[in-house]
């Protein structure tokens, strides 16, 4: 349970303070698209855990992630990687997990959508 609190704190830190450490391009994308307001905190934590650690993301949170959009998703992941707190992580591994999470969520949401 302590690790959940640590990750919660890191995600909140990322959401509130990460902008000062991010590139202007990612910041502009995030600002222009209101990326930080499109997902609830529980789903942010699930997505974060599935990408930056080992965890799963629920179908509800997959729906929020897909609604967030790929542009926002990518910009937020890149901004997190720029944060010195995550300097020891492998960017290639995180980007791969980010793409995998996105693709899995997209496939899940597509499979739940009624056929036309």
CSV table of N, CA and C in Angstrom, one decimal:
chain,number,residue,atom,x,y,z
A,1,UNK,N,0.8,-1.2,0.0
A,1,UNK,CA,0.0,0.0,0.0
A,1,UNK,C,0.9,1.3,0.0
A,2,UNK,N,2.0,1.2,0.6
A,2,UNK,CA,2.9,2.3,0.6
A,2,UNK,C,3.4,2.7,-0.8
A,3,UNK,N,3.6,1.7,-1.6
A,3,UNK,CA,4.0,2.0,-3.0
A,3,UNK,C,2.9,2.8,-3.7
A,4,UNK,N,1.6,2.5,-3.5
A,4,UNK,CA,0.6,3.2,-4.1
A,4,UNK,C,0.6,4.7,-3.7
A,5,UNK,N,0.9,4.9,-2.4
A,5,UNK,CA,1.0,6.3,-2.0
A,5,UNK,C,2.2,7.0,-2.6
A,6,UNK,N,3.3,6.3,-2.8
A,6,UNK,CA,4.4,6.9,-3.4
A,6,UNK,C,4.1,7.2,-4.9
A,7,UNK,N,3.5,6.3,-5.6
A,7,UNK,CA,3.1,6.6,-7.0
A,7,UNK,C,2.0,7.7,-7.1
A,8,UNK,N,1.1,7.7,-6.1
A,8,UNK,CA,0.1,8.8,-6.1
A,8,UNK,C,0.8,10.1,-6.0
A,9,UNK,N,1.8,10.2,-5.1
A,9,UNK,CA,2.5,11.4,-4.9
A,9,UNK,C,3.3,11.8,-6.1
A,10,UNK,N,3.9,10.8,-6.7
A,10,UNK,CA,4.7,11.1,-7.9
A,10,UNK,C,3.8,11.6,-9.1
A,11,UNK,N,2.7,11.0,-9.2
A,11,UNK,CA,1.8,11.4,-10.3
A,11,UNK,C,1.3,12.8,-10.0
A,12,UNK,N,0.9,13.1,-8.8
A,12,UNK,CA,0.5,14.4,-8.5
A,12,UNK,C,1.6,15.4,-8.7
A,13,UNK,N,2.8,15.1,-8.3
A,13,UNK,CA,3.9,15.9,-8.6
A,13,UNK,C,4.1,16.1,-10.1
A,14,UNK,N,4.0,15.1,-10.8
A,14,UNK,CA,4.1,15.1,-12.3
A,14,UNK,C,3.1,16.1,-12.8
A,15,UNK,N,1.9,16.0,-12.4
A,15,UNK,CA,0.8,16.8,-12.9
A,15,UNK,C,0.9,18.2,-12.5
A,16,UNK,N,1.4,18.5,-11.4
A,16,UNK,CA,1.5,19.9,-10.9
A,16,UNK,C,2.8,20.6,-11.1
A,17,UNK,N,3.9,19.9,-11.1
A,17,UNK,CA,5.2,20.5,-11.2
A,17,UNK,C,6.0,20.1,-12.4
A,18,UNK,N,5.6,19.1,-13.1
A,18,UNK,CA,6.3,18.6,-14.3
A,18,UNK,C,6.4,19.7,-15.4
A,19,UNK,N,5.5,20.6,-15.5
A,19,UNK,CA,5.5,21.6,-16.6
A,19,UNK,C,6.8,22.4,-16.6
A,20,UNK,N,7.3,22.7,-15.4
A,20,UNK,CA,8.5,23.5,-15.4
A,20,UNK,C,9.7,22.8,-15.9
A,21,UNK,N,9.7,21.5,-16.0
A,21,UNK,CA,10.8,20.7,-16.4
A,21,UNK,C,10.6,20.1,-17.9
A,22,UNK,N,9.5,20.4,-18.4
A,22,UNK,CA,9.2,19.8,-19.7
A,22,UNK,C,9.6,20.7,-20.9
A,23,UNK,N,9.7,20.1,-22.1
A,23,UNK,CA,10.0,20.9,-23.2
A,23,UNK,C,8.8,21.8,-23.5
A,24,UNK,N,9.1,22.9,-24.2
A,24,UNK,CA,8.1,23.8,-24.6
A,24,UNK,C,7.1,23.2,-25.5
A,25,UNK,N,7.5,22.3,-26.4
A,25,UNK,CA,6.6,21.6,-27.3
A,25,UNK,C,5.6,20.8,-26.6
A,26,UNK,N,6.0,19.9,-25.7
A,26,UNK,CA,5.1,19.1,-24.9
A,26,UNK,C,4.2,19.9,-24.1
A,27,UNK,N,4.7,21.0,-23.5
A,27,UNK,CA,3.9,21.9,-22.6
A,27,UNK,C,2.8,22.5,-23.5
A,28,UNK,N,3.2,22.9,-24.7
A,28,UNK,CA,2.2,23.6,-25.5
A,28,UNK,C,1.1,22.6,-26.0
A,29,UNK,N,1.5,21.4,-26.3
A,29,UNK,CA,0.5,20.4,-26.7
A,29,UNK,C,-0.5,20.1,-25.5
A,30,UNK,N,0.1,20.0,-24.3
A,30,UNK,CA,-0.7,19.7,-23.1
A,30,UNK,C,-1.6,20.8,-22.8
A,31,UNK,N,-1.1,22.0,-22.9
A,31,UNK,CA,-2.0,23.2,-22.7
A,31,UNK,C,-3.0,23.4,-23.7
A,32,UNK,N,-2.7,23.3,-25.0
A,32,UNK,CA,-3.6,23.5,-26.1
A,32,UNK,C,-4.8,22.5,-26.0
A,33,UNK,N,-4.5,21.3,-25.6
A,33,UNK,CA,-5.5,20.3,-25.6
A,33,UNK,C,-6.1,20.0,-24.2
A,34,UNK,N,-5.8,20.8,-23.3
A,34,UNK,CA,-6.3,20.6,-21.9
A,34,UNK,C,-6.1,19.2,-21.4
A,35,UNK,N,-5.0,18.6,-21.7
A,35,UNK,CA,-4.7,17.2,-21.4
A,35,UNK,C,-4.8,16.8,-20.0
A,36,UNK,N,-4.4,17.7,-19.1
A,36,UNK,CA,-4.4,17.4,-17.7
A,36,UNK,C,-5.7,17.4,-17.0
A,37,UNK,N,-6.8,17.7,-17.7
A,37,UNK,CA,-8.1,17.7,-17.1
A,37,UNK,C,-9.0,16.7,-17.7
A,38,UNK,N,-8.5,15.8,-18.5
A,38,UNK,CA,-9.4,14.9,-19.3
A,38,UNK,C,-9.5,13.5,-18.6
A,39,UNK,N,-8.7,13.2,-17.6
A,39,UNK,CA,-8.8,11.9,-16.9
A,39,UNK,C,-8.9,12.1,-15.4
A,40,UNK,N,-9.6,11.2,-14.8
A,40,UNK,CA,-9.7,11.3,-13.3
A,40,UNK,C,-8.5,10.7,-12.7
A,41,UNK,N,-8.2,11.1,-11.5
A,41,UNK,CA,-6.9,10.7,-10.8
A,41,UNK,C,-6.8,9.2,-10.7
A,42,UNK,N,-7.9,8.5,-10.4
A,42,UNK,CA,-7.8,7.0,-10.3
A,42,UNK,C,-7.3,6.4,-11.6
A,43,UNK,N,-7.8,6.9,-12.7
A,43,UNK,CA,-7.4,6.3,-14.0
A,43,UNK,C,-6.0,6.8,-14.4
A,44,UNK,N,-5.6,8.0,-14.0
A,44,UNK,CA,-4.3,8.5,-14.2
A,44,UNK,C,-3.3,7.6,-13.5
A,45,UNK,N,-3.6,7.2,-12.3
A,45,UNK,CA,-2.8,6.3,-11.5
A,45,UNK,C,-2.7,4.9,-12.2
A,46,UNK,N,-3.8,4.4,-12.7
A,46,UNK,CA,-3.8,3.1,-13.4
A,46,UNK,C,-2.9,3.2,-14.6
A,47,UNK,N,-3.1,4.2,-15.4
A,47,UNK,CA,-2.3,4.3,-16.7
A,47,UNK,C,-0.8,4.5,-16.3
A,48,UNK,N,-0.5,5.3,-15.3
A,48,UNK,CA,0.8,5.5,-14.9
A,48,UNK,C,1.5,4.2,-14.5
A,49,UNK,N,0.8,3.4,-13.7
A,49,UNK,CA,1.3,2.2,-13.2
A,49,UNK,C,1.5,1.2,-14.3
A,50,UNK,N,0.6,1.2,-15.3
A,50,UNK,CA,0.7,0.2,-16.4
A,50,UNK,C,1.9,0.6,-17.3
A,51,UNK,N,2.3,1.8,-17.4
A,51,UNK,CA,3.3,2.3,-18.3
A,51,UNK,C,4.7,2.3,-17.6
A,52,UNK,N,4.7,2.9,-16.4
A,52,UNK,CA,6.0,3.1,-15.7
A,52,UNK,C,6.4,2.1,-14.7
A,53,UNK,N,5.4,1.2,-14.4
A,53,UNK,CA,5.7,0.1,-13.5
A,53,UNK,C,5.1,-1.2,-14.1
A,54,UNK,N,4.7,-2.1,-13.3
A,54,UNK,CA,4.0,-3.3,-13.7
A,54,UNK,C,2.6,-3.2,-13.2
A,55,UNK,N,1.6,-3.1,-14.0
A,55,UNK,CA,0.2,-3.1,-13.6
A,55,UNK,C,-0.7,-3.2,-14.8
A,56,UNK,N,-2.0,-3.2,-14.5
A,56,UNK,CA,-2.9,-3.3,-15.5
A,56,UNK,C,-3.8,-2.1,-15.5
A,57,UNK,N,-4.5,-1.9,-16.6
A,57,UNK,CA,-5.5,-0.8,-16.7
A,57,UNK,C,-6.9,-1.3,-17.0
A,58,UNK,N,-7.8,-0.9,-16.2
A,58,UNK,CA,-9.2,-1.4,-16.4
A,58,UNK,C,-9.8,-0.9,-17.7
A,59,UNK,N,-10.9,-1.5,-18.1
A,59,UNK,CA,-11.6,-1.1,-19.3
A,59,UNK,C,-12.2,0.3,-19.1
A,60,UNK,N,-12.6,0.7,-17.9
A,60,UNK,CA,-13.1,2.0,-17.6
A,60,UNK,C,-12.0,3.0,-17.9
A,61,UNK,N,-10.8,2.7,-17.3
A,61,UNK,CA,-9.7,3.7,-17.5
A,61,UNK,C,-9.1,3.6,-18.9
A,62,UNK,N,-9.2,2.5,-19.6
A,62,UNK,CA,-8.9,2.5,-21.0
A,62,UNK,C,-9.8,3.4,-21.8
A,63,UNK,N,-11.1,3.5,-21.4
A,63,UNK,CA,-12.0,4.4,-22.1
A,63,UNK,C,-11.6,5.8,-21.8
A,64,UNK,N,-11.2,6.2,-20.6
A,64,UNK,CA,-10.7,7.5,-20.3
A,64,UNK,C,-9.4,7.8,-21.1
A,65,UNK,N,-8.5,6.8,-21.2
A,65,UNK,CA,-7.2,7.0,-21.9
A,65,UNK,C,-7.5,7.3,-23.4
A,66,UNK,N,-8.4,6.5,-24.0
A,66,UNK,CA,-8.7,6.7,-25.4
A,66,UNK,C,-9.4,8.0,-25.6
A,67,UNK,N,-10.2,8.4,-24.7
A,67,UNK,CA,-10.9,9.7,-24.8
A,67,UNK,C,-9.9,10.9,-24.6
A,68,UNK,N,-8.9,10.6,-23.8
A,68,UNK,CA,-7.8,11.6,-23.7
A,68,UNK,C,-7.2,11.9,-25.0
A,69,UNK,N,-7.0,10.9,-25.8
A,69,UNK,CA,-6.4,11.1,-27.2
A,69,UNK,C,-4.9,10.7,-27.2
A,70,UNK,N,-4.5,10.2,-28.3
A,70,UNK,CA,-3.1,9.8,-28.5
A,70,UNK,C,-2.1,11.0,-28.4
A,71,UNK,N,-2.5,12.1,-28.9
A,71,UNK,CA,-1.6,13.3,-28.8
A,71,UNK,C,-1.3,13.7,-27.3
A,72,UNK,N,-2.4,13.7,-26.5
A,72,UNK,CA,-2.2,14.0,-25.1
A,72,UNK,C,-1.4,12.9,-24.4
A,73,UNK,N,-1.8,11.7,-24.7
A,73,UNK,CA,-1.2,10.5,-24.1
A,73,UNK,C,0.4,10.6,-24.3
A,74,UNK,N,0.7,10.8,-25.5
A,74,UNK,CA,2.2,10.8,-25.9
A,74,UNK,C,2.9,12.0,-25.3
A,75,UNK,N,2.3,13.2,-25.3
A,75,UNK,CA,2.9,14.3,-24.7
A,75,UNK,C,3.1,14.2,-23.2
A,76,UNK,N,2.1,13.6,-22.5
A,76,UNK,CA,2.2,13.4,-21.1
A,76,UNK,C,3.3,12.4,-20.7
A,77,UNK,N,3.4,11.3,-21.5
A,77,UNK,CA,4.4,10.3,-21.2
A,77,UNK,C,5.8,11.0,-21.5
A,78,UNK,N,5.9,11.7,-22.6
A,78,UNK,CA,7.2,12.3,-22.8
A,78,UNK,C,7.6,13.3,-21.8
A,79,UNK,N,6.6,14.1,-21.3
A,79,UNK,CA,6.9,15.1,-20.3
A,79,UNK,C,7.3,14.4,-19.0
A,80,UNK,N,6.7,13.3,-18.6
A,80,UNK,CA,7.1,12.5,-17.5
A,80,UNK,C,8.5,12.0,-17.6
A,81,UNK,N,8.9,11.5,-18.7
A,81,UNK,CA,10.3,11.0,-18.9
A,81,UNK,C,11.3,12.2,-18.8
A,82,UNK,N,10.9,13.4,-19.0
A,82,UNK,CA,11.8,14.5,-18.9
A,82,UNK,C,12.0,14.9,-17.4
A,83,UNK,N,11.2,14.5,-16.6
A,83,UNK,CA,11.2,14.8,-15.2
A,83,UNK,C,12.4,14.1,-14.5
A,84,UNK,N,13.3,14.8,-13.8
A,84,UNK,CA,14.5,14.2,-13.2
A,84,UNK,C,14.2,13.0,-12.3
A,85,UNK,N,13.0,12.9,-11.7
A,85,UNK,CA,12.6,11.8,-10.9
A,85,UNK,C,12.6,10.5,-11.6
A,86,UNK,N,12.5,10.5,-12.9
A,86,UNK,CA,12.4,9.3,-13.8
A,86,UNK,C,13.7,9.1,-14.6
A,87,UNK,N,14.8,9.8,-14.3
A,87,UNK,CA,16.0,9.8,-15.1
A,87,UNK,C,16.6,8.4,-15.2
A,88,UNK,N,16.3,7.5,-14.3
A,88,UNK,CA,16.9,6.2,-14.3
A,88,UNK,C,16.1,5.2,-15.1
A,89,UNK,N,15.0,5.6,-15.6
A,89,UNK,CA,14.1,4.7,-16.4
A,89,UNK,C,14.6,4.7,-17.9
A,90,UNK,N,14.4,3.6,-18.6
A,90,UNK,CA,14.8,3.5,-20.0
A,90,UNK,C,13.7,4.1,-20.8
A,91,UNK,N,14.0,5.2,-21.5
A,91,UNK,CA,13.0,5.9,-22.3
A,91,UNK,C,12.4,4.9,-23.4
A,92,UNK,N,13.3,4.1,-24.0
A,92,UNK,CA,12.8,3.2,-25.1
A,92,UNK,C,11.8,2.2,-24.5
A,93,UNK,N,12.1,1.7,-23.3
A,93,UNK,CA,11.2,0.8,-22.7
A,93,UNK,C,9.9,1.4,-22.3
A,94,UNK,N,9.9,2.6,-21.8
A,94,UNK,CA,8.7,3.3,-21.4
A,94,UNK,C,7.9,3.7,-22.6
A,95,UNK,N,8.5,4.2,-23.6
A,95,UNK,CA,7.8,4.5,-24.9
A,95,UNK,C,7.1,3.2,-25.4
A,96,UNK,N,7.8,2.1,-25.4
A,96,UNK,CA,7.3,0.8,-25.9
A,96,UNK,C,6.0,0.4,-25.0
A,97,UNK,N,6.2,0.6,-23.7
A,97,UNK,CA,5.0,0.2,-22.8
A,97,UNK,C,3.9,1.2,-23.0
A,98,UNK,N,4.2,2.5,-23.3
A,98,UNK,CA,3.2,3.5,-23.6
A,98,UNK,C,2.4,3.1,-24.8
A,99,UNK,N,3.1,2.7,-25.9
A,99,UNK,CA,2.5,2.4,-27.1
A,99,UNK,C,1.6,1.1,-26.9
A,100,UNK,N,2.2,0.1,-26.2
A,100,UNK,CA,1.5,-1.1,-26.0
A,100,UNK,C,0.2,-0.9,-25.2
A,101,UNK,N,0.3,0.0,-24.1
A,101,UNK,CA,-0.9,0.3,-23.3
A,101,UNK,C,-2.0,1.0,-24.2
A,102,UNK,N,-1.5,2.0,-25.0
A,102,UNK,CA,-2.4,2.7,-25.9
A,102,UNK,C,-3.1,1.7,-26.9
A,103,UNK,N,-2.3,0.8,-27.5
A,103,UNK,CA,-2.9,-0.1,-28.5
A,103,UNK,C,-3.8,-1.1,-27.8
A,104,UNK,N,-3.5,-1.6,-26.7
A,104,UNK,CA,-4.3,-2.5,-25.9
A,104,UNK,C,-5.7,-1.9,-25.6
A,105,UNK,N,-5.6,-0.6,-25.1
A,105,UNK,CA,-6.8,0.1,-24.7
A,105,UNK,C,-7.7,0.4,-26.0
A,106,UNK,N,-7.0,0.8,-27.0
A,106,UNK,CA,-7.8,1.1,-28.3
A,106,UNK,C,-8.5,-0.2,-28.7
A,107,UNK,N,-7.8,-1.3,-28.7
A,107,UNK,CA,-8.4,-2.6,-29.2
A,107,UNK,C,-9.5,-3.0,-28.2
A,108,UNK,N,-9.4,-2.8,-26.9
A,108,UNK,CA,-10.4,-3.1,-26.0
A,108,UNK,C,-11.7,-2.2,-26.2
A,109,UNK,N,-11.5,-1.0,-26.4
A,109,UNK,CA,-12.6,0.0,-26.6
A,109,UNK,C,-13.3,-0.4,-27.9
A,110,UNK,N,-12.5,-0.7,-28.9
A,110,UNK,CA,-13.1,-1.0,-30.2
A,110,UNK,C,-13.9,-2.3,-30.1
A,111,UNK,N,-13.4,-3.2,-29.3
A,111,UNK,CA,-14.1,-4.5,-29.2
A,111,UNK,C,-15.4,-4.3,-28.4
A,112,UNK,N,-15.5,-3.3,-27.5
A,112,UNK,CA,-16.7,-3.1,-26.7
A,112,UNK,C,-17.7,-2.2,-27.5
A,113,UNK,N,-17.3,-1.6,-28.5
A,113,UNK,CA,-18.2,-0.7,-29.3
A,113,UNK,C,-19.2,-1.5,-30.1
A,114,UNK,N,-20.4,-1.2,-30.1
A,114,UNK,CA,-21.4,-1.9,-30.9
A,114,UNK,C,-21.1,-1.8,-32.4
A,115,UNK,N,-21.2,-2.8,-33.1
A,115,UNK,CA,-20.9,-2.8,-34.5
A,115,UNK,C,-22.1,-2.1,-35.3
A,116,UNK,N,-21.7,-1.4,-36.3
A,116,UNK,CA,-22.6,-0.6,-37.1
A,116,UNK,C,-23.4,-1.5,-38.1
